[in-house]
Short mmCIF file of C-alpha atoms in Angstrom, two decimals:
data_model
loop_
_atom_site.label_atom_id
_atom_site.label_comp_id
_atom_site.label_asym_id
_atom_site.label_seq_id
_atom_site.Cartn_x
_atom_site.Cartn_y
_atom_site.Cartn_z
CA MET A 6 89.14 98.46 120.64
CA LEU A 7 85.48 97.49 120.53
CA ASP A 8 82.95 99.46 118.48
CA ILE A 9 80.88 101.62 120.84
CA ARG A 10 77.96 101.44 118.41
CA ALA A 11 77.97 97.64 118.60
CA ILE A 12 78.02 97.82 122.40
CA ARG A 13 75.18 100.35 122.41
CA GLU A 14 73.03 98.29 120.03
CA ASP A 15 73.61 94.90 121.70
CA ALA A 16 75.14 95.45 125.12
CA GLN A 17 73.99 92.10 126.50
CA GLY A 18 75.32 90.18 123.51
CA VAL A 19 78.71 91.88 123.69
CA LEU A 20 78.85 91.36 127.46
CA SER A 21 78.09 87.65 127.16
CA ARG A 22 81.00 87.25 124.73
CA LEU A 23 83.34 89.28 126.93
CA ARG A 24 82.44 87.19 129.96
CA ARG A 25 83.59 84.09 128.17
CA ARG A 26 87.05 85.61 128.63
CA ASP A 27 86.54 87.03 132.11
CA PRO A 28 83.32 86.55 134.14
CA THR A 29 84.06 89.72 136.14
CA LEU A 30 83.93 92.07 133.15
CA ASP A 31 81.05 94.52 132.86
CA LEU A 32 80.02 97.38 130.59
CA ASP A 33 78.38 99.64 133.16
CA ASP A 34 81.06 102.37 133.05
CA VAL A 35 81.17 102.27 129.26
CA LEU A 36 77.39 102.54 128.87
CA ARG A 37 77.08 105.33 131.46
CA ALA A 38 79.90 107.31 129.85
CA ASP A 39 78.43 106.78 126.39
CA GLU A 40 74.96 107.94 127.50
CA ARG A 41 76.35 111.03 129.24
CA ARG A 42 78.54 111.79 126.20
CA ARG A 43 75.57 111.76 123.87
CA GLU A 44 73.55 113.96 126.27
CA LEU A 45 76.40 116.45 126.41
CA ILE A 46 76.87 116.46 122.64
CA ARG A 47 73.20 117.30 122.14
CA ARG A 48 73.27 120.10 124.73
CA VAL A 49 76.58 121.49 123.45
CA GLU A 50 75.27 121.55 119.89
CA ASP A 51 72.09 123.34 121.05
CA LEU A 52 74.13 125.95 122.93
CA ARG A 53 76.49 126.51 120.01
CA ARG A 54 73.51 127.03 117.73
CA GLU A 55 71.94 129.41 120.25
CA ARG A 56 75.21 131.34 120.55
CA ASN A 57 75.63 131.60 116.77
CA GLU A 58 72.05 132.71 116.26
CA GLY A 59 72.43 135.19 119.11
CA SER A 60 75.58 136.63 117.59
CA GLN A 61 73.78 137.15 114.32
CA ALA A 62 70.90 138.81 116.16
CA VAL A 63 73.30 141.15 117.99
CA ALA A 64 74.91 142.12 114.70
CA ALA A 65 71.48 142.87 113.21
CA LEU A 66 70.43 144.99 116.23
CA GLN A 67 73.65 146.95 116.09
CA ALA A 68 73.18 147.55 112.39
CA GLU A 69 69.71 148.95 113.13
CA GLY A 70 71.17 151.25 115.79
CA ARG A 71 69.35 149.46 118.64
CA ARG A 72 72.31 149.50 120.99
CA SER A 73 70.44 148.89 124.23
CA ASP A 74 68.67 145.84 122.79
CA ALA A 75 71.97 144.57 121.42
CA GLN A 76 73.66 144.99 124.82
CA ALA A 77 70.84 143.07 126.53
CA ARG A 78 71.23 140.27 124.02
CA ILE A 79 74.99 140.21 124.63
CA GLU A 80 74.37 139.80 128.38
CA GLU A 81 72.13 136.80 127.65
CA LEU A 82 74.80 135.28 125.43
CA ARG A 83 77.40 135.56 128.19
CA SER A 84 75.49 133.03 130.30
CA VAL A 85 75.13 130.78 127.24
CA SER A 86 78.87 130.95 126.62
CA ALA A 87 79.64 130.22 130.28
CA GLU A 88 77.40 127.13 130.30
CA LEU A 89 78.84 126.04 126.95
CA LYS A 90 82.41 126.29 128.28
CA THR A 91 81.53 124.21 131.33
CA LEU A 92 79.79 121.52 129.28
CA GLU A 93 82.59 121.39 126.67
CA GLU A 94 85.08 120.74 129.46
CA GLU A 95 82.86 118.00 130.89
CA LEU A 96 82.44 116.50 127.39
CA THR A 97 86.23 116.34 126.95
CA SER A 98 86.53 114.58 130.31
CA VAL A 99 83.71 112.12 129.59
CA GLU A 100 85.11 111.30 126.14
CA SER A 101 88.51 110.64 127.70
CA SER A 102 86.97 108.34 130.32
CA LEU A 103 84.99 106.48 127.67
CA HIS A 104 88.06 106.07 125.47
CA ASP A 105 90.09 104.73 128.41
CA ALA A 106 87.34 102.29 129.38
CA LEU A 107 87.13 100.99 125.79
CA LEU A 108 90.93 100.61 125.61
CA ARG A 109 90.85 98.29 128.62
CA LEU A 110 88.27 95.91 127.19
CA PRO A 111 89.70 92.85 125.39
CA ALA A 112 88.79 91.73 121.88
CA LEU A 113 85.67 89.61 121.48
CA PRO A 114 86.61 85.94 121.06
CA SER A 115 85.68 84.12 117.87
CA ASP A 116 82.79 81.72 118.17
CA ASP A 117 85.03 78.72 117.40
CA VAL A 118 87.43 79.46 120.27
CA PRO A 119 86.77 76.91 123.04
CA ASP A 120 85.97 77.83 126.62
CA GLY A 121 88.37 76.76 129.33
CA ALA A 122 91.53 77.61 131.21
CA ALA A 123 95.01 77.96 129.72
CA ASP A 124 95.96 74.33 130.37
CA GLU A 125 92.86 73.09 128.50
CA LYS A 126 94.05 74.07 125.02
CA LEU A 127 92.85 71.90 122.16
CA VAL A 128 95.47 69.90 120.23
CA LEU A 129 94.56 70.22 116.54
CA ARG A 130 97.33 68.07 115.03
CA THR A 131 100.90 66.87 115.50
CA TRP A 132 103.82 66.62 113.10
CA GLY A 133 106.27 63.86 113.85
CA SER A 134 106.42 62.11 117.19
CA PRO A 135 108.87 62.40 120.08
CA ALA A 136 111.88 60.26 119.18
CA GLU A 137 112.62 57.25 121.33
CA MET A 138 116.02 57.98 122.89
CA PRO A 139 117.78 54.97 124.45
CA PHE A 140 119.53 57.36 126.83
CA THR A 141 118.59 60.21 129.13
CA PRO A 142 118.41 63.32 126.89
CA LEU A 143 120.35 66.32 128.11
CA HIS A 144 118.80 69.73 128.79
CA HIS A 145 119.83 72.39 126.27
CA VAL A 146 121.60 74.33 129.04
CA ILE A 147 123.98 71.39 129.55
CA LEU A 148 124.40 70.83 125.82
CA GLY A 149 124.99 74.52 125.22
CA LYS A 150 127.71 74.64 127.85
CA GLN A 151 129.40 71.39 126.79
CA LEU A 152 129.45 72.45 123.13
CA ASP A 153 130.55 76.01 123.96
CA LEU A 154 127.42 77.52 122.39
CA LEU A 155 125.96 79.32 125.41
CA ASP A 156 127.48 81.16 128.35
CA LEU A 157 124.61 82.02 130.66
CA GLU A 158 126.91 82.65 133.62
CA ARG A 159 128.65 85.53 131.86
CA ALA A 160 125.27 86.75 130.55
CA ALA A 161 124.08 87.01 134.17
CA ARG A 162 127.26 88.88 135.08
CA ILE A 163 126.53 91.42 132.33
CA ALA A 164 122.75 91.86 132.60
CA GLY A 165 121.36 89.58 135.31
CA SER A 166 119.41 86.35 135.05
CA ARG A 167 117.35 85.31 132.03
CA PHE A 168 119.43 87.08 129.41
CA PRO A 169 121.24 85.05 126.71
CA LEU A 170 124.86 85.02 125.61
CA TYR A 171 125.55 82.97 122.48
CA THR A 172 129.19 82.16 121.79
CA GLY A 173 131.20 80.73 118.89
CA LEU A 174 129.09 78.43 116.76
CA GLY A 175 126.16 79.22 119.04
CA ALA A 176 126.22 82.86 117.92
CA ARG A 177 126.58 81.81 114.28
CA LEU A 178 123.75 79.30 114.63
CA GLU A 179 121.45 81.95 116.11
CA MET A 180 122.19 84.37 113.28
CA ALA A 181 121.87 81.64 110.66
CA LEU A 182 118.42 80.75 111.98
CA LEU A 183 117.25 84.36 111.83
CA GLN A 184 118.57 85.03 108.34
CA TRP A 185 117.28 81.73 106.94
CA MET A 186 113.77 82.25 108.35
CA LEU A 187 113.58 85.84 107.12
CA GLU A 188 114.62 84.82 103.61
CA LEU A 189 112.26 81.84 103.61
CA HIS A 190 109.26 84.06 104.30
CA VAL A 191 110.34 86.60 101.68
CA ARG A 192 111.21 84.15 98.90
CA GLU A 193 108.73 81.33 99.49
CA HIS A 194 105.81 83.09 101.17
CA GLY A 195 105.85 86.53 99.53
CA TYR A 196 106.42 88.79 102.53
CA ARG A 197 108.04 92.22 102.39
CA ALA A 198 111.04 92.43 104.75
CA VAL A 199 111.15 95.17 107.39
CA LEU A 200 113.80 96.09 109.97
CA PRO A 201 111.85 98.43 112.28
CA PRO A 202 112.99 100.48 115.27
CA ILE A 203 113.10 98.46 118.50
CA LEU A 204 111.86 101.43 120.54
CA ALA A 205 108.37 102.80 120.08
CA ASN A 206 106.25 105.57 121.55
CA ARG A 207 103.22 105.25 123.78
CA GLU A 208 100.74 105.65 120.93
CA ALA A 209 102.26 102.64 119.14
CA PHE A 210 101.64 100.40 122.14
CA LEU A 211 98.13 101.75 122.64
CA VAL A 212 97.38 100.69 119.07
CA SER A 213 98.90 97.22 119.49
CA GLY A 214 97.07 96.57 122.78
CA GLN A 215 99.97 96.40 125.24
CA LEU A 216 98.88 99.69 126.80
CA PRO A 217 97.29 100.75 129.01
CA LYS A 218 96.64 97.39 130.68
CA PHE A 219 100.07 95.73 130.50
CA GLU A 220 102.47 98.61 131.09
CA GLU A 221 104.21 96.77 133.94
CA ASP A 222 105.38 94.08 131.49
CA LEU A 223 107.24 96.57 129.28
CA TYR A 224 110.74 97.98 129.60
CA LYS A 225 110.50 101.77 129.47
CA CYS A 226 112.94 104.60 128.72
CA ALA A 227 111.23 107.13 130.98
CA GLU A 228 112.94 110.33 129.85
CA GLU A 229 111.99 109.84 126.20
CA ASP A 230 108.66 108.10 126.96
CA LEU A 231 109.70 105.22 124.70
CA TYR A 232 109.26 101.49 125.26
CA LEU A 233 111.43 98.55 124.24
CA ASN A 234 109.75 96.24 121.75
CA PRO A 235 108.15 93.13 123.38
CA THR A 236 107.19 91.68 119.99
CA SER A 237 107.49 93.23 116.55
CA GLU A 238 103.73 92.86 116.12
CA SER A 239 103.60 96.04 118.22
CA LEU A 240 105.71 97.83 115.62
CA LEU A 241 104.29 96.36 112.41
CA VAL A 242 100.68 97.16 113.31
CA ASN A 243 101.69 100.83 113.33
CA LEU A 244 103.11 100.85 109.80
CA HIS A 245 99.77 102.05 108.42
CA ARG A 246 98.39 103.86 111.47
CA GLY A 247 95.91 106.53 110.42
CA GLU A 248 95.90 105.44 106.76
CA ILE A 249 93.19 104.43 104.30
CA LEU A 250 94.47 101.52 102.19
CA GLU A 251 93.30 100.50 98.75
CA ALA A 252 91.56 97.11 98.80
CA ALA A 253 93.51 96.03 95.71
CA LEU A 254 96.71 96.13 97.78
CA LEU A 255 95.38 93.75 100.43
CA PRO A 256 96.52 91.53 101.93
CA LEU A 257 99.71 93.36 102.87
CA ARG A 258 102.31 90.93 104.22
CA TYR A 259 105.31 92.05 106.29
CA VAL A 260 108.09 90.04 107.93
CA ALA A 261 110.46 91.58 110.45
CA TYR A 262 113.38 90.57 112.60
CA THR A 263 113.75 92.24 115.99
CA PRO A 264 115.17 91.49 119.40
CA CYS A 265 112.30 91.41 121.90
CA PHE A 266 112.27 92.46 125.56
CA ARG A 267 109.82 91.38 128.27
CA ARG A 268 109.90 91.67 132.03
CA GLU A 269 108.15 88.30 132.47
CA ALA A 270 107.71 89.09 136.15
CA GLY A 271 106.78 86.34 138.60
CA THR A 272 107.89 83.32 136.54
CA TYR A 273 110.15 80.85 138.29
CA GLY A 274 111.18 77.20 138.18
CA GLU A 275 111.89 75.08 135.11
CA GLU A 276 110.22 77.58 132.75
CA SER A 277 112.77 80.26 133.65
CA ARG A 278 115.80 78.01 133.12
CA GLY A 279 118.03 78.44 130.08
CA LEU A 280 116.35 79.72 126.91
CA ILE A 281 112.78 78.87 127.86
CA ARG A 282 111.51 82.21 129.20
CA MET A 283 113.87 85.10 128.62
CA HIS A 284 113.84 88.83 129.24
CA GLN A 285 115.51 89.21 125.82
CA PHE A 286 115.11 86.99 122.78
CA ASN A 287 115.18 87.18 118.98
CA LYS A 288 112.19 86.69 116.74
CA VAL A 289 111.11 86.74 113.11
CA GLU A 290 107.52 88.02 112.99
CA LEU A 291 104.85 87.63 110.31
CA PHE A 292 102.18 90.33 110.03
CA GLN A 293 99.26 90.83 107.67
CA TYR A 294 96.60 93.47 106.95
CA CYS A 295 93.55 92.12 105.11
CA VAL A 296 89.86 92.67 104.36
CA PRO A 297 87.57 91.27 107.08
CA GLU A 298 86.11 88.42 105.02
CA ASP A 299 89.60 87.00 104.41
CA SER A 300 90.99 87.02 107.93
CA ASP A 301 90.11 83.42 108.84
CA ALA A 302 91.93 82.18 105.75
CA ARG A 303 94.87 84.50 106.43
CA LEU A 304 95.25 83.01 109.92
CA GLU A 305 95.45 79.52 108.47
CA GLU A 306 98.01 80.78 105.98
CA ILE A 307 100.24 82.23 108.69
CA VAL A 308 100.01 79.05 110.77
CA GLY A 309 101.03 76.99 107.74
CA GLN A 310 103.96 79.29 107.03
CA ALA A 311 105.22 79.01 110.61
CA GLU A 312 104.80 75.22 110.41
CA ARG A 313 106.91 75.20 107.26
CA VAL A 314 109.88 76.44 109.31
CA LEU A 315 109.58 73.57 111.77
CA GLN A 316 109.07 71.02 109.02
CA LEU A 317 112.17 72.11 107.12
CA LEU A 318 114.13 71.87 110.37
CA GLY A 319 112.74 68.34 110.89
CA LEU A 320 111.46 69.13 114.39
CA CYS A 321 108.61 67.34 116.12
CA TYR A 322 105.81 69.76 117.06
CA ARG A 323 102.09 70.07 117.65
CA VAL A 324 99.46 72.69 116.78
CA THR A 325 97.07 73.86 119.51
CA LEU A 326 94.03 76.14 119.65
CA LEU A 327 94.02 78.39 122.72
CA THR A 328 91.00 78.70 124.97
CA VAL A 329 89.27 82.02 125.61
CA GLN A 330 91.00 82.55 128.96
CA ASP A 331 94.44 82.18 127.37
CA LEU A 332 93.90 84.73 124.59
CA ALA A 333 95.98 87.90 124.49
CA GLN A 334 94.11 91.17 124.99
CA GLN A 335 94.03 91.94 121.25
CA SER A 336 93.36 88.44 119.92
CA THR A 337 90.04 87.03 118.77
CA LYS A 338 91.59 83.63 118.03
CA THR A 339 95.08 82.21 118.57
CA VAL A 340 96.77 79.06 117.30
CA ASP A 341 100.08 78.04 118.90
CA LEU A 342 102.85 75.84 117.56
CA GLU A 343 104.60 73.90 120.31
CA VAL A 344 107.93 72.15 119.79
CA TRP A 345 108.98 69.01 121.67
CA LEU A 346 111.88 69.39 124.12
CA PRO A 347 113.06 65.90 125.14
CA GLY A 348 115.39 67.28 127.81
CA GLN A 349 112.26 68.35 129.72
CA GLY A 350 109.81 65.81 128.35
CA ARG A 351 107.24 68.38 127.24
CA TYR A 352 106.13 70.72 124.48
CA TYR A 353 106.85 74.47 124.54
CA GLU A 354 105.29 77.21 122.43
CA VAL A 355 107.57 78.58 119.69
CA SER A 356 104.99 80.41 117.62
CA SER A 357 101.74 82.15 118.51
CA CYS A 358 99.54 83.06 115.51
CA SER A 359 96.58 85.37 116.10
CA ASN A 360 93.67 86.93 114.29
CA CYS A 361 93.03 90.31 115.93
CA GLY A 362 89.99 91.17 113.81
CA ASP A 363 89.44 94.93 113.68
CA TYR A 364 90.49 95.43 117.33
CA GLN A 365 93.90 96.96 116.59
CA ALA A 366 92.69 98.67 113.41
CA ARG A 367 90.08 100.61 115.38
CA ARG A 368 92.70 101.72 117.89
CA GLY A 369 95.03 102.80 115.08
CA ASP A 370 92.35 104.05 112.65
CA ILE A 371 93.63 101.72 109.92
CA ARG A 372 91.03 101.40 107.16
CA TYR A 373 90.52 100.41 103.54
CA ARG A 374 88.23 101.63 100.80
CA ASP A 375 85.79 98.94 99.66
CA PRO A 376 85.63 99.02 95.84
CA ALA A 377 82.11 97.56 95.89
CA ASP A 378 80.50 100.63 97.42
CA GLY A 379 83.35 103.08 98.09
CA ALA A 380 82.76 102.83 101.84
CA VAL A 381 85.70 103.09 104.23
CA ARG A 382 85.95 100.20 106.70
CA HIS A 383 88.50 98.92 109.21
CA VAL A 384 90.95 96.26 108.08
CA HIS A 385 91.69 93.09 110.03
CA THR A 386 95.20 92.48 111.38
CA LEU A 387 96.97 89.18 111.96
CA ASN A 388 100.33 88.21 113.37
CA GLY A 389 102.44 85.12 113.98
CA SER A 390 105.92 84.22 115.13
CA GLY A 391 107.84 82.90 112.23
CA LEU A 392 109.64 81.93 114.58
CA ALA A 393 111.11 82.96 117.94
CA THR A 394 114.61 81.53 118.10
CA SER A 395 115.32 80.90 121.79
CA ARG A 396 113.13 77.81 122.26
CA LEU A 397 113.78 76.86 118.64
CA PHE A 398 117.52 76.88 119.40
CA ALA A 399 116.84 74.69 122.45
CA ALA A 400 114.74 72.25 120.39
CA ILE A 401 117.42 71.91 117.71
CA LEU A 402 119.96 70.93 120.37
CA GLU A 403 117.70 68.63 122.36
CA GLN A 404 115.94 66.82 119.50
CA ASN A 405 119.15 66.22 117.52
CA GLN A 406 121.49 65.05 120.27
CA ASP A 407 122.98 61.56 120.57
CA GLU A 408 124.12 59.58 123.58
CA HIS A 409 127.53 61.30 123.48
CA GLY A 410 126.10 64.82 123.57
CA VAL A 411 126.88 65.39 119.88
CA VAL A 412 124.26 67.41 117.95
CA ARG A 413 123.60 66.87 114.24
CA LEU A 414 122.33 70.07 112.65
CA PRO A 415 119.32 70.19 110.31
CA GLN A 416 120.49 70.24 106.69
CA VAL A 417 119.30 73.80 105.99
CA LEU A 418 121.47 75.10 108.82
CA ALA A 419 124.43 72.80 108.13
CA GLU A 420 124.60 74.21 104.61
CA ARG A 421 124.68 77.78 105.92
CA LEU A 422 127.25 77.14 108.63
CA GLY A 423 129.42 74.67 106.74
CA VAL A 424 129.20 72.41 109.80
CA GLU A 425 127.10 69.25 110.03
CA VAL A 426 127.65 68.31 113.69
CA LEU A 427 128.34 70.17 116.91
CA ARG A 428 130.68 68.28 119.19
#
């Protein structure tokens, strides 16, 4: 959520930054609601003061035995109370409208985020290069079926299209990936492990930024007013909702495993085939709370930690900086890791690492006490996939296949499974 004081003080500057994301955005409703809110607050405070002073005057008149004067004053106060009630109701309505309008505005992009459409992302660096394969590489769907690792036909029978079913060594490989990544981030990177609920209430998703704008993308349990987790960022950002943290404890680093659920409506073609774009997938998520001046460095840290996973797996990937029009609602800056899939001849995102600034912290009232002056300020929040396994699983199969459809596992996984090749 944006700071209404910052909008009030520099509306044109805030608007120019917002319009980098969406040229159609405006602040007219926000500014009108804010102006009316302040007018109402002033009038309500005046009426409350008048009512209080009048009540004291009535008490004094009654004490003096001046009953007729006291009754006349009471009649005057009735009209004050009636106007006050009307204005208090309007103030509640205006404050609700202002809050809703602020919730729908996206985070302000960082100055170093480039302009441009989603397909104009900036490639920052690559690690490894796509291997020259003297044969036509197979798609992971074919490899998964041949090696008895995936059964997407039975998955569709159970739940419909775009749900996974891992079988045999495929199921063990998926679980090995998740456990290995979680332990890597705990032991090597100093994160605290969390296994959160996979259902959350409406307030949790308002804080994270999925609501109110993206409700149609969420799976909802209507009777309980709970939503299925689309990414554990939505859960981890609520760990300290409404709290004031001590600066000495920051940064706080959490890592969580959760299954994730997304409707992903309207996506068809090659991107919806196999494990590329699923309604359900597994993910290890990195999340940090930090002081504002450290958040740029914390983003680089998270990116490096996600890269470490790919490097230990020996997978070719690249690092890209998203443009303003490709940023998520809550993100001020996002760096993606994209892994090479030779069966499709292209890179796919396997980790999205974002600095959300104080956007989520304002929505969740998450603050820290600055030891320098004792002031209470909003923290910055950051998140990154560390990693999502579905496309990672696909990359392991496709990058490590040979001309016979045999897959040699990365050493870290072979050691866990006691199997070096899948054939």
